[in-house]
Amino acid sequence: MSSSDLIKRLPTGISGLDQVALGGLPAGRSTLVTGTTGSGKTLFAVEFLARGVLGFDEPGIFVTFEEPAADVRRNAASLGFPIQRWESEGKWAFVDASADLEETSTVGGYDFSALVARIEHAVRQIGARRVSLDSLGAIFTRFTGIGIVRHELFRIACSLEALGVTSVLTAERAAEHDGVSRYGVEEFVLNNVIILRNVLHQEKRRRTIEIVKFRGAPHRTGEWLFAIDPQEGIVVMPLAFLTSRERASQTRVSSGNAELDEMCGGGFYRDAIVLLSGSTGAGKTLTSLRFAASAFAAGERCLFYTFDETREQLARNAAGWGLDLDAMEATGLLRVVSEYPEVASLEDHFIRLRRSVAEFAPARMVIDTLSALERIATPRALLDFLIALGAVLRPREITALLTSVAGVQLTASLIPADAVQIASLADVTILLRNFEHASEIQGAIAVVQARGTAHDHSIRKVTIDNAGMHIGEPLRGVSHIFAANPLVVADPQWPTRPERTQGPGTDG
């Protein structure tokens, strides 16, 4: 096949969508966008045209069957799309078909010919390259049979393609996972089909976009998480943020604990993602605060997200370990963001987090804890969140410390494939555990993984007091300490350093 035989693409400009579509929508063709109520169909239709004007100087025609043009202008303005100005500049035009429907009282009496003539006139008048029709369902209800729906849809698609424009046609679906379209014929008539979903599963919403088919044109398959951002519109995750990395940092930063730095081979690489997993009360937040204090001591900015505590609780706990969060924030080197996970969807949390990173430009970041986000997200959505987060942080060489509650939450609730993938996203994995012995709660720490560097493979004793966390000598006499049921001998040994036999190892 020669390059001239390939179907040309028209980039949509919608964040992340062109990466899923491998370049954009097939140019000069019609694409059906289906979805249930509230799935984002109208926004897709509006943004397809708006991105064309903003990014490619391509005029567009918006054909509305239900929503008045004034409402479309007002809603689009909230996203920063000045449609009224574009109309005056000849870059945007409305074809309002809602009045036609009101006048057509006879079922089956709607004639597409007059509408096609109006669209054709508008296209030629402003030289439109893009056309959006929202939504066809308002017309299809006027037809008496499936055969008529299929015939009329074929007519309008052929008419649009004859004009040489790339078009988006929206239509409703009755259910999220019950067929592609309401009438079951739309997807067979059009060359391209995209489904928008807003699925409610176990009281958690998840927006996804899926390209079902691009006839004759390759595309990525499967469902992709997307968010609707008040400022950026549709953002498809994580592909909107994945870029190739040109370099890997060789610079080390301190964790804030000299013993932990030693276990990790001399600290964390500056662009590392560190996953700290531990049982409740094992020292995750303390480690996070020391990590932030280390950034402050180095004169670096740190963005600290807490989903488990209020800012006041975090400041109080920090003061107990001799850390003054107020003073650190006053210098501008620390920013603490405290939010309950339930105040937004996972996608919205990501958008806010990404915006904070862009505005504050931190050198380090803490999220305490990821496990709290499980209350609002599915395991697959959480995995997409972490992939997108890594894509935002690594190119900026932001050292990130992410904590999670071990055992009953994060990995336990994930299906095995997702748990493995989440673990594989981290450059450094550290486990903290409390266990019972001799009527005491004792602590242990291990560095399970540290990519690209030698690290200590031993399990060490941990104690916490008012001065912070202290990492002791290798722990012996205990087996399966990080399993659900650790085996503890009657008298565990805490050898001194000269007796230590474990050598450093290296993870790939």
CSV table of C-alpha atoms in Angstrom, one decimal, residues 51-495:
chain,number,residue,atom,x,y,z
A,51,ARG,CA,-10.1,23.0,18.8
A,52,GLY,CA,-10.3,23.2,15.1
A,53,VAL,CA,-10.6,27.0,15.3
A,54,LEU,CA,-8.0,27.4,18.0
A,55,GLY,CA,-5.4,25.0,16.9
A,56,PHE,CA,-5.7,24.7,13.1
A,57,ASP,CA,-7.7,27.8,12.0
A,58,GLU,CA,-10.4,25.6,10.6
A,59,PRO,CA,-13.9,27.1,10.6
A,60,GLY,CA,-16.8,24.9,11.8
A,61,ILE,CA,-20.5,24.5,11.5
A,62,PHE,CA,-22.6,23.4,14.6
A,63,VAL,CA,-26.0,21.9,13.7
A,64,THR,CA,-28.2,21.8,16.8
A,65,PHE,CA,-31.5,19.9,16.9
A,66,GLU,CA,-32.4,20.4,20.5
A,67,GLU,CA,-30.3,22.9,22.5
A,68,PRO,CA,-30.7,26.6,21.4
A,69,ALA,CA,-27.6,28.2,20.0
A,70,ALA,CA,-27.6,30.7,22.8
A,71,ASP,CA,-27.3,27.9,25.3
A,72,VAL,CA,-24.4,26.3,23.4
A,73,ARG,CA,-22.6,29.7,23.3
A,74,ARG,CA,-23.1,30.2,27.0
A,75,ASN,CA,-22.0,26.7,28.0
A,76,ALA,CA,-18.9,26.9,25.7
A,77,ALA,CA,-17.9,30.2,27.2
A,78,SER,CA,-17.4,28.5,30.5
A,79,LEU,CA,-14.6,26.5,28.9
A,80,GLY,CA,-13.1,29.6,27.4
A,81,PHE,CA,-14.5,29.1,23.9
A,82,PRO,CA,-15.6,32.6,22.5
A,83,ILE,CA,-18.1,31.3,20.0
A,84,GLN,CA,-19.9,34.6,19.6
A,85,ARG,CA,-16.6,36.3,18.6
A,86,TRP,CA,-15.8,33.4,16.2
A,87,GLU,CA,-19.2,33.9,14.6
A,88,SER,CA,-18.4,37.5,14.0
A,89,GLU,CA,-15.0,36.6,12.5
A,90,GLY,CA,-16.6,34.0,10.2
A,91,LYS,CA,-15.0,31.0,11.9
A,92,TRP,CA,-18.1,29.5,13.4
A,93,ALA,CA,-21.7,29.3,12.2
A,94,PHE,CA,-24.9,27.7,13.7
A,95,VAL,CA,-27.5,25.8,11.8
A,96,ASP,CA,-30.4,25.7,14.2
A,97,ALA,CA,-32.7,22.8,13.3
A,98,SER,CA,-34.6,22.9,16.6
A,99,ALA,CA,-37.2,25.2,15.1
A,100,ASP,CA,-37.7,22.8,12.2
A,101,LEU,CA,-38.5,20.0,14.5
A,102,GLU,CA,-41.0,22.1,16.4
A,103,GLU,CA,-42.8,22.9,13.2
A,104,THR,CA,-42.8,19.3,12.0
A,105,SER,CA,-45.8,17.9,13.9
A,106,THR,CA,-46.4,14.9,11.6
A,107,VAL,CA,-44.5,11.8,12.6
A,108,GLY,CA,-42.2,10.8,9.8
A,109,GLY,CA,-42.6,14.1,8.1
A,110,TYR,CA,-39.1,15.5,8.6
A,111,ASP,CA,-37.2,16.1,5.3
A,112,PHE,CA,-33.4,16.0,5.5
A,113,SER,CA,-33.1,17.6,2.1
A,114,ALA,CA,-33.8,21.1,3.4
A,115,LEU,CA,-31.4,20.6,6.3
A,116,VAL,CA,-28.6,19.4,4.0
A,117,ALA,CA,-29.1,22.5,1.8
A,118,ARG,CA,-28.7,24.8,4.8
A,119,ILE,CA,-25.6,22.9,6.0
A,120,GLU,CA,-24.1,23.1,2.5
A,121,HIS,CA,-24.8,26.8,2.3
A,122,ALA,CA,-23.2,27.4,5.7
A,123,VAL,CA,-20.1,25.3,4.8
A,124,ARG,CA,-19.5,27.2,1.6
A,125,GLN,CA,-20.2,30.6,3.2
A,126,ILE,CA,-17.4,30.3,5.8
A,127,GLY,CA,-15.2,27.6,4.2
A,128,ALA,CA,-15.9,25.1,7.0
A,129,ARG,CA,-13.6,22.1,7.4
A,130,ARG,CA,-15.5,20.6,10.3
A,131,VAL,CA,-19.2,20.0,11.0
A,132,SER,CA,-20.9,18.8,14.2
A,133,LEU,CA,-24.5,17.5,14.4
A,134,ASP,CA,-26.0,17.3,17.9
A,135,SER,CA,-28.0,15.1,18.3
A,136,LEU,CA,-29.5,12.9,15.7
A,137,GLY,CA,-31.8,11.2,18.3
A,138,ALA,CA,-34.1,14.2,18.2
A,139,ILE,CA,-34.8,13.4,14.5
A,140,PHE,CA,-34.9,9.7,14.6
A,141,THR,CA,-37.8,9.7,16.9
A,142,ARG,CA,-39.8,11.2,14.0
A,143,PHE,CA,-39.3,8.2,11.9
A,144,THR,CA,-41.6,5.2,12.0
A,145,GLY,CA,-39.2,2.4,11.2
A,146,ILE,CA,-35.6,1.3,11.6
A,147,GLY,CA,-35.3,1.1,7.8
A,148,ILE,CA,-36.1,4.8,7.5
A,149,VAL,CA,-33.6,5.7,10.2
A,150,ARG,CA,-30.9,3.8,8.4
A,151,HIS,CA,-31.8,5.3,5.0
A,152,GLU,CA,-31.9,8.9,6.3
A,153,LEU,CA,-28.7,8.5,8.2
A,154,PHE,CA,-27.0,7.2,5.1
A,155,ARG,CA,-28.3,10.1,3.1
A,156,ILE,CA,-26.9,12.8,5.5
A,157,ALA,CA,-23.6,11.0,5.9
A,158,CYS,CA,-23.1,10.8,2.2
A,159,SER,CA,-24.1,14.5,1.8
A,160,LEU,CA,-21.5,15.6,4.4
A,161,GLU,CA,-18.8,13.5,2.9
A,162,ALA,CA,-19.6,15.0,-0.6
A,163,LEU,CA,-19.0,18.4,0.9
A,164,GLY,CA,-15.5,17.3,1.8
A,165,VAL,CA,-15.9,18.1,5.6
A,166,THR,CA,-15.0,16.0,8.5
A,167,SER,CA,-18.0,15.6,10.7
A,168,VAL,CA,-19.1,14.4,14.1
A,169,LEU,CA,-22.7,13.1,14.6
A,170,THR,CA,-23.9,12.5,18.1
A,171,ALA,CA,-26.6,10.0,19.1
A,172,GLU,CA,-28.0,8.6,22.3
A,173,ARG,CA,-27.6,5.1,23.7
A,174,ALA,CA,-30.1,3.5,26.1
A,175,ALA,CA,-27.5,1.8,28.3
A,176,GLU,CA,-23.7,1.8,28.9
A,177,HIS,CA,-23.0,-1.8,27.9
A,178,ASP,CA,-26.0,-2.8,25.8
A,179,GLY,CA,-25.3,-2.4,22.1
A,180,VAL,CA,-23.6,0.6,20.4
A,181,SER,CA,-26.6,2.7,19.5
A,182,ARG,CA,-30.2,3.2,20.3
A,183,TYR,CA,-31.6,1.8,17.0
A,184,GLY,CA,-28.9,-0.8,16.4
A,185,VAL,CA,-28.2,0.4,12.8
A,186,GLU,CA,-26.2,3.7,13.2
A,187,GLU,CA,-22.9,1.9,13.7
A,188,PHE,CA,-23.4,-0.1,10.5
A,189,VAL,CA,-24.1,3.0,8.3
A,190,LEU,CA,-21.2,5.2,9.4
A,191,ASN,CA,-17.5,4.5,8.9
A,192,ASN,CA,-16.3,5.5,12.3
A,193,VAL,CA,-17.9,5.0,15.8
A,194,ILE,CA,-16.8,6.3,19.1
A,195,ILE,CA,-18.5,5.5,22.4
A,196,LEU,CA,-18.5,7.7,25.5
A,197,ARG,CA,-19.3,6.0,28.8
A,198,ASN,CA,-20.1,7.3,32.2
A,199,VAL,CA,-20.4,4.0,34.1
A,200,LEU,CA,-21.6,3.7,37.7
A,201,HIS,CA,-20.1,0.7,39.3
A,202,GLN,CA,-20.2,0.0,43.1
A,203,GLU,CA,-21.2,3.7,43.6
A,204,LYS,CA,-18.2,4.9,41.7
A,205,ARG,CA,-18.4,6.8,38.4
A,206,ARG,CA,-15.8,6.3,35.7
A,207,ARG,CA,-15.8,8.1,32.3
A,208,THR,CA,-14.2,6.3,29.4
A,209,ILE,CA,-13.9,6.7,25.7
A,210,GLU,CA,-13.6,3.9,23.2
A,211,ILE,CA,-13.0,3.9,19.4
A,212,VAL,CA,-15.1,1.0,18.2
A,213,LYS,CA,-14.2,1.3,14.6
A,214,PHE,CA,-12.4,3.5,12.1
A,215,ARG,CA,-13.1,1.7,8.8
A,216,GLY,CA,-9.8,1.2,7.0
A,217,ALA,CA,-7.8,3.1,9.6
A,218,PRO,CA,-5.8,1.8,12.6
A,219,HIS,CA,-6.5,3.0,16.1
A,220,ARG,CA,-5.8,2.0,19.7
A,221,THR,CA,-8.4,-0.3,21.1
A,222,GLY,CA,-10.1,-0.6,24.5
A,223,GLU,CA,-11.6,1.9,26.9
A,224,TRP,CA,-9.6,5.0,28.0
A,225,LEU,CA,-10.3,7.0,31.0
A,226,PHE,CA,-11.1,10.7,30.4
A,227,ALA,CA,-12.0,13.7,32.5
A,228,ILE,CA,-14.0,16.8,31.8
A,229,ASP,CA,-12.0,19.7,33.0
A,230,PRO,CA,-13.7,23.1,33.5
A,231,GLN,CA,-10.7,24.8,31.9
A,232,GLU,CA,-9.4,22.2,29.4
A,233,GLY,CA,-12.5,20.3,28.3
A,234,ILE,CA,-12.0,16.7,27.5
A,235,VAL,CA,-8.7,15.2,28.7
A,236,VAL,CA,-8.1,11.5,27.8
A,237,MET,CA,-5.8,9.8,30.3
A,238,PRO,CA,-3.1,8.7,30.4
A,239,LEU,CA,-2.2,9.2,26.8
A,240,ALA,CA,-2.5,12.9,26.9
A,241,PHE,CA,0.6,13.0,29.1
A,242,LEU,CA,2.8,10.2,27.9
A,243,THR,CA,6.0,11.4,26.2
A,244,SER,CA,9.3,9.9,25.5
A,245,ARG,CA,12.0,10.6,28.1
A,246,GLU,CA,15.2,12.0,26.8
A,247,ARG,CA,17.3,11.5,29.9
A,248,ALA,CA,17.3,9.7,33.3
A,249,SER,CA,18.6,11.7,36.3
A,250,GLN,CA,21.8,10.5,38.0
A,251,THR,CA,21.3,13.0,40.9
A,252,ARG,CA,20.4,11.7,44.3
A,253,VAL,CA,18.1,13.3,46.8
A,254,SER,CA,17.7,12.4,50.5
A,255,SER,CA,14.6,10.7,51.9
A,256,GLY,CA,15.1,12.7,55.1
A,257,ASN,CA,16.3,9.6,57.0
A,258,ALA,CA,20.0,8.8,56.7
A,259,GLU,CA,19.5,5.1,57.5
A,260,LEU,CA,16.8,4.8,54.8
A,261,ASP,CA,19.1,6.6,52.3
A,262,GLU,CA,21.8,4.0,53.1
A,263,MET,CA,19.3,1.2,52.5
A,264,CYS,CA,18.4,2.7,49.1
A,265,GLY,CA,22.0,2.9,48.0
A,266,GLY,CA,22.5,6.6,48.8
A,267,GLY,CA,19.0,8.1,48.5
A,268,PHE,CA,16.5,8.3,45.7
A,269,TYR,CA,17.2,9.3,42.1
A,270,ARG,CA,15.7,12.7,41.5
A,271,ASP,CA,13.2,11.4,38.9
A,272,ALA,CA,12.2,8.4,41.0
A,273,ILE,CA,8.6,7.4,41.9
A,274,VAL,CA,8.8,5.9,45.4
A,275,LEU,CA,6.0,3.7,46.7
A,276,LEU,CA,5.9,3.3,50.5
A,277,SER,CA,3.5,0.7,51.6
A,278,GLY,CA,2.8,0.1,55.3
A,279,SER,CA,0.3,-1.0,57.9
A,280,THR,CA,-1.6,1.6,59.9
A,281,GLY,CA,0.7,3.4,62.3
A,282,ALA,CA,3.9,2.0,60.8
A,283,GLY,CA,5.4,5.4,60.0
A,284,LYS,CA,4.2,6.3,56.5
A,285,THR,CA,3.1,9.9,57.3
A,286,LEU,CA,6.2,10.4,59.4
A,287,THR,CA,8.4,9.3,56.5
A,288,SER,CA,6.5,11.6,54.2
A,289,LEU,CA,7.0,14.6,56.5
A,290,ARG,CA,10.7,13.9,56.8
A,291,PHE,CA,10.9,13.7,53.1
A,292,ALA,CA,9.2,17.1,52.8
A,293,ALA,CA,11.5,18.5,55.5
A,294,SER,CA,14.5,17.3,53.6
A,295,ALA,CA,13.3,19.2,50.5
A,296,PHE,CA,12.9,22.3,52.7
A,297,ALA,CA,16.4,21.9,54.1
A,298,ALA,CA,17.8,21.6,50.6
A,299,GLY,CA,15.9,24.8,49.5
A,300,GLU,CA,13.6,22.8,47.2
A,301,ARG,CA,9.8,23.1,46.8
A,302,CYS,CA,7.6,20.3,47.9
A,303,LEU,CA,3.9,19.7,47.1
A,304,PHE,CA,2.3,17.7,49.8
A,305,TYR,CA,-1.1,16.1,49.1
A,306,THR,CA,-2.9,14.5,52.0
A,307,PHE,CA,-6.2,12.6,51.5
A,308,ASP,CA,-6.4,11.1,55.0
A,309,GLU,CA,-6.0,14.1,57.3
A,310,THR,CA,-6.9,17.8,57.5
A,311,ARG,CA,-4.1,20.3,57.2
A,312,GLU,CA,-4.4,21.1,60.8
A,313,GLN,CA,-4.1,17.4,61.8
A,314,LEU,CA,-1.0,17.1,59.7
A,315,ALA,CA,0.5,20.2,61.2
A,316,ARG,CA,-0.2,19.0,64.7
A,317,ASN,CA,1.4,15.6,64.0
A,318,ALA,CA,4.4,17.2,62.4
A,319,ALA,CA,4.9,19.4,65.4
A,320,GLY,CA,5.0,16.3,67.5
A,321,TRP,CA,8.1,15.3,65.6
A,322,GLY,CA,9.6,18.8,65.8
A,323,LEU,CA,8.6,19.9,62.3
A,324,ASP,CA,7.0,23.4,61.9
A,325,LEU,CA,4.8,23.1,58.8
A,326,ASP,CA,3.5,26.7,59.1
A,327,ALA,CA,7.0,28.0,59.0
A,328,MET,CA,7.9,25.9,56.0
A,329,GLU,CA,4.8,27.0,54.2
A,330,ALA,CA,5.5,30.6,55.0
A,331,THR,CA,8.7,30.5,53.1
A,332,GLY,CA,7.0,29.3,49.9
A,333,LEU,CA,9.0,26.1,49.8
A,334,LEU,CA,6.1,23.9,51.0
A,335,ARG,CA,2.5,23.7,49.8
A,336,VAL,CA,0.1,21.4,51.7
A,337,VAL,CA,-3.2,20.5,49.9
A,338,SER,CA,-5.7,18.6,52.0
A,339,GLU,CA,-8.8,17.2,50.4
A,340,TYR,CA,-11.2,14.4,51.1
A,341,PRO,CA,-11.3,12.0,48.1
A,342,GLU,CA,-15.1,12.2,48.0
A,343,VAL,CA,-15.1,15.9,47.0
A,344,ALA,CA,-14.2,15.0,43.4
A,345,SER,CA,-13.8,12.2,41.0
A,346,LEU,CA,-10.5,10.5,40.5
A,347,GLU,CA,-10.1,12.2,37.1
A,348,ASP,CA,-10.9,15.6,38.6
A,349,HIS,CA,-8.3,15.0,41.4
A,350,PHE,CA,-5.7,14.3,38.8
A,351,ILE,CA,-6.6,17.4,36.8
A,352,ARG,CA,-6.2,19.5,40.0
A,353,LEU,CA,-3.0,17.8,40.9
A,354,ARG,CA,-1.5,18.4,37.5
A,355,ARG,CA,-2.5,22.0,37.6
A,356,SER,CA,-0.8,22.4,41.0
A,357,VAL,CA,2.3,20.8,39.7
A,358,ALA,CA,2.4,23.3,36.8
A,359,GLU,CA,1.7,26.3,39.0
A,360,PHE,CA,3.9,25.5,42.0
A,361,ALA,CA,6.8,23.7,40.1
A,362,PRO,CA,7.9,21.5,43.0
A,363,ALA,CA,11.1,19.5,43.0
A,364,ARG,CA,9.4,16.9,45.2
A,365,MET,CA,5.9,15.6,45.8
A,366,VAL,CA,4.1,13.6,48.4
A,367,ILE,CA,0.7,11.8,48.2
A,368,ASP,CA,-0.5,10.5,51.5
A,369,THR,CA,-2.2,8.1,50.9
A,370,LEU,CA,-3.1,6.5,47.6
A,371,SER,CA,-5.3,4.1,49.4
A,372,ALA,CA,-7.8,6.8,50.3
A,373,LEU,CA,-8.5,7.3,46.6
A,374,GLU,CA,-9.7,3.7,46.4
A,375,ARG,CA,-12.9,4.9,48.0
A,376,ILE,CA,-13.8,6.8,44.8
A,377,ALA,CA,-12.1,4.7,42.1
A,378,THR,CA,-12.0,1.3,40.5
A,379,PRO,CA,-8.7,-0.5,40.5
A,380,ARG,CA,-8.3,0.1,36.7
A,381,ALA,CA,-9.0,3.8,37.1
A,382,LEU,CA,-6.4,4.0,39.9
A,383,LEU,CA,-3.8,2.3,37.6
A,384,ASP,CA,-4.5,4.9,34.9
A,385,PHE,CA,-4.2,7.6,37.5
A,386,LEU,CA,-0.8,6.4,38.4
A,387,ILE,CA,0.4,6.0,34.9
A,388,ALA,CA,-0.7,9.6,34.1
A,389,LEU,CA,0.8,10.9,37.3
A,390,GLY,CA,4.2,9.3,36.4
A,391,ALA,CA,4.0,10.8,33.0
A,392,VAL,CA,3.5,14.3,34.5
A,393,LEU,CA,6.2,13.9,37.2
A,394,ARG,CA,9.1,12.1,35.5
A,395,PRO,CA,9.8,14.6,32.7
A,396,ARG,CA,10.0,17.3,35.3
A,397,GLU,CA,12.3,15.2,37.4
A,398,ILE,CA,10.1,15.5,40.4
A,399,THR,CA,10.9,13.0,43.1
A,400,ALA,CA,7.6,11.6,44.3
A,401,LEU,CA,6.8,9.7,47.5
A,402,LEU,CA,3.5,7.9,47.4
A,403,THR,CA,2.2,6.0,50.4
A,404,SER,CA,-0.4,3.3,50.6
A,405,VAL,CA,-2.0,1.2,53.3
A,406,ALA,CA,-0.8,-2.4,52.9
A,407,GLY,CA,-2.7,-5.5,53.4
A,408,VAL,CA,-6.4,-4.8,53.6
A,409,GLN,CA,-6.5,-2.1,51.1
A,410,LEU,CA,-4.4,-1.2,48.0
A,411,THR,CA,-3.1,-4.4,46.6
A,412,ALA,CA,-5.6,-6.7,48.3
A,413,SER,CA,-8.5,-5.1,46.5
A,414,LEU,CA,-6.9,-5.2,43.2
A,415,ILE,CA,-7.0,-8.0,40.7
A,416,PRO,CA,-3.5,-9.5,40.4
A,417,ALA,CA,-2.7,-8.0,37.0
A,418,ASP,CA,-3.5,-4.5,38.2
A,419,ALA,CA,-1.5,-5.0,41.5
A,420,VAL,CA,1.5,-6.1,39.5
A,421,GLN,CA,1.3,-3.2,37.1
A,422,ILE,CA,1.0,-0.6,40.0
A,423,ALA,CA,4.0,-2.1,41.7
A,424,SER,CA,5.9,-2.0,38.4
A,425,LEU,CA,5.3,1.7,38.0
A,426,ALA,CA,7.5,2.5,41.1
A,427,ASP,CA,11.2,2.9,40.9
A,428,VAL,CA,11.6,2.2,44.6
A,429,THR,CA,9.3,0.1,46.7
A,430,ILE,CA,9.6,0.2,50.5
A,431,LEU,CA,7.6,-1.9,52.9
A,432,LEU,CA,6.8,-0.9,56.5
A,433,ARG,CA,5.1,-3.4,58.9
A,434,ASN,CA,4.1,-3.6,62.5
A,435,PHE,CA,3.9,-7.0,64.1
A,436,GLU,CA,3.2,-8.3,67.5
A,437,HIS,CA,5.9,-9.9,69.7
A,438,ALA,CA,6.3,-10.4,73.4
A,439,SER,CA,3.3,-8.3,74.1
A,440,GLU,CA,4.7,-5.4,72.0
A,441,ILE,CA,4.0,-3.9,68.7
A,442,GLN,CA,7.3,-3.9,66.8
A,443,GLY,CA,8.2,-2.5,63.4
A,444,ALA,CA,10.1,-3.6,60.4
A,445,ILE,CA,11.2,-2.1,57.1
A,446,ALA,CA,12.6,-3.5,53.9
A,447,VAL,CA,13.5,-2.0,50.5
A,448,VAL,CA,12.0,-4.5,48.1
A,449,GLN,CA,13.0,-2.7,44.9
A,450,ALA,CA,15.4,0.1,43.9
A,451,ARG,CA,15.8,0.3,40.2
A,452,GLY,CA,19.3,1.0,38.8
A,453,THR,CA,21.1,1.0,42.2
A,454,ALA,CA,22.5,-1.3,44.8
A,455,HIS,CA,20.3,-1.5,47.9
A,456,ASP,CA,20.1,-3.3,51.2
A,457,HIS,CA,18.1,-6.5,51.0
A,458,SER,CA,17.8,-7.1,54.7
A,459,ILE,CA,14.7,-6.6,56.9
A,460,ARG,CA,15.5,-4.1,59.6
A,461,LYS,CA,14.0,-3.2,62.9
A,462,VAL,CA,12.1,0.2,63.1
A,463,THR,CA,11.4,2.2,66.2
A,464,ILE,CA,9.6,5.5,66.4
A,465,ASP,CA,9.8,8.1,69.2
A,466,ASN,CA,9.5,11.9,69.5
A,467,ALA,CA,12.7,12.4,67.5
A,468,GLY,CA,11.3,10.4,64.5
A,469,MET,CA,12.0,7.1,62.9
A,470,HIS,CA,15.1,5.0,63.7
A,471,ILE,CA,16.1,2.1,61.5
A,472,GLY,CA,18.1,-0.5,63.4
A,473,GLU,CA,20.0,-3.7,62.5
A,474,PRO,CA,18.8,-6.6,60.4
A,475,LEU,CA,16.0,-8.5,62.0
A,476,ARG,CA,16.5,-12.2,62.5
A,477,GLY,CA,14.4,-15.0,63.8
A,478,VAL,CA,11.3,-13.7,62.0
A,479,SER,CA,9.9,-15.2,58.8
A,480,HIS,CA,7.3,-14.0,56.4
A,481,ILE,CA,7.2,-10.7,58.3
A,482,PHE,CA,5.4,-9.0,55.4
A,483,ALA,CA,2.9,-11.7,55.0
A,484,ALA,CA,-0.5,-11.7,56.6
A,485,ASN,CA,0.7,-14.1,59.4
A,486,PRO,CA,4.4,-13.5,60.2
A,487,LEU,CA,6.3,-16.3,62.0
A,488,VAL,CA,8.1,-15.0,65.0
A,489,VAL,CA,10.5,-17.1,67.1
A,490,ALA,CA,10.6,-16.8,70.9
A,491,ASP,CA,13.6,-14.4,71.0
A,492,PRO,CA,14.3,-12.6,67.8
A,493,GLN,CA,17.9,-11.5,67.4
A,494,TRP,CA,19.0,-7.9,66.7
A,495,PRO,CA,22.7,-8.4,65.7
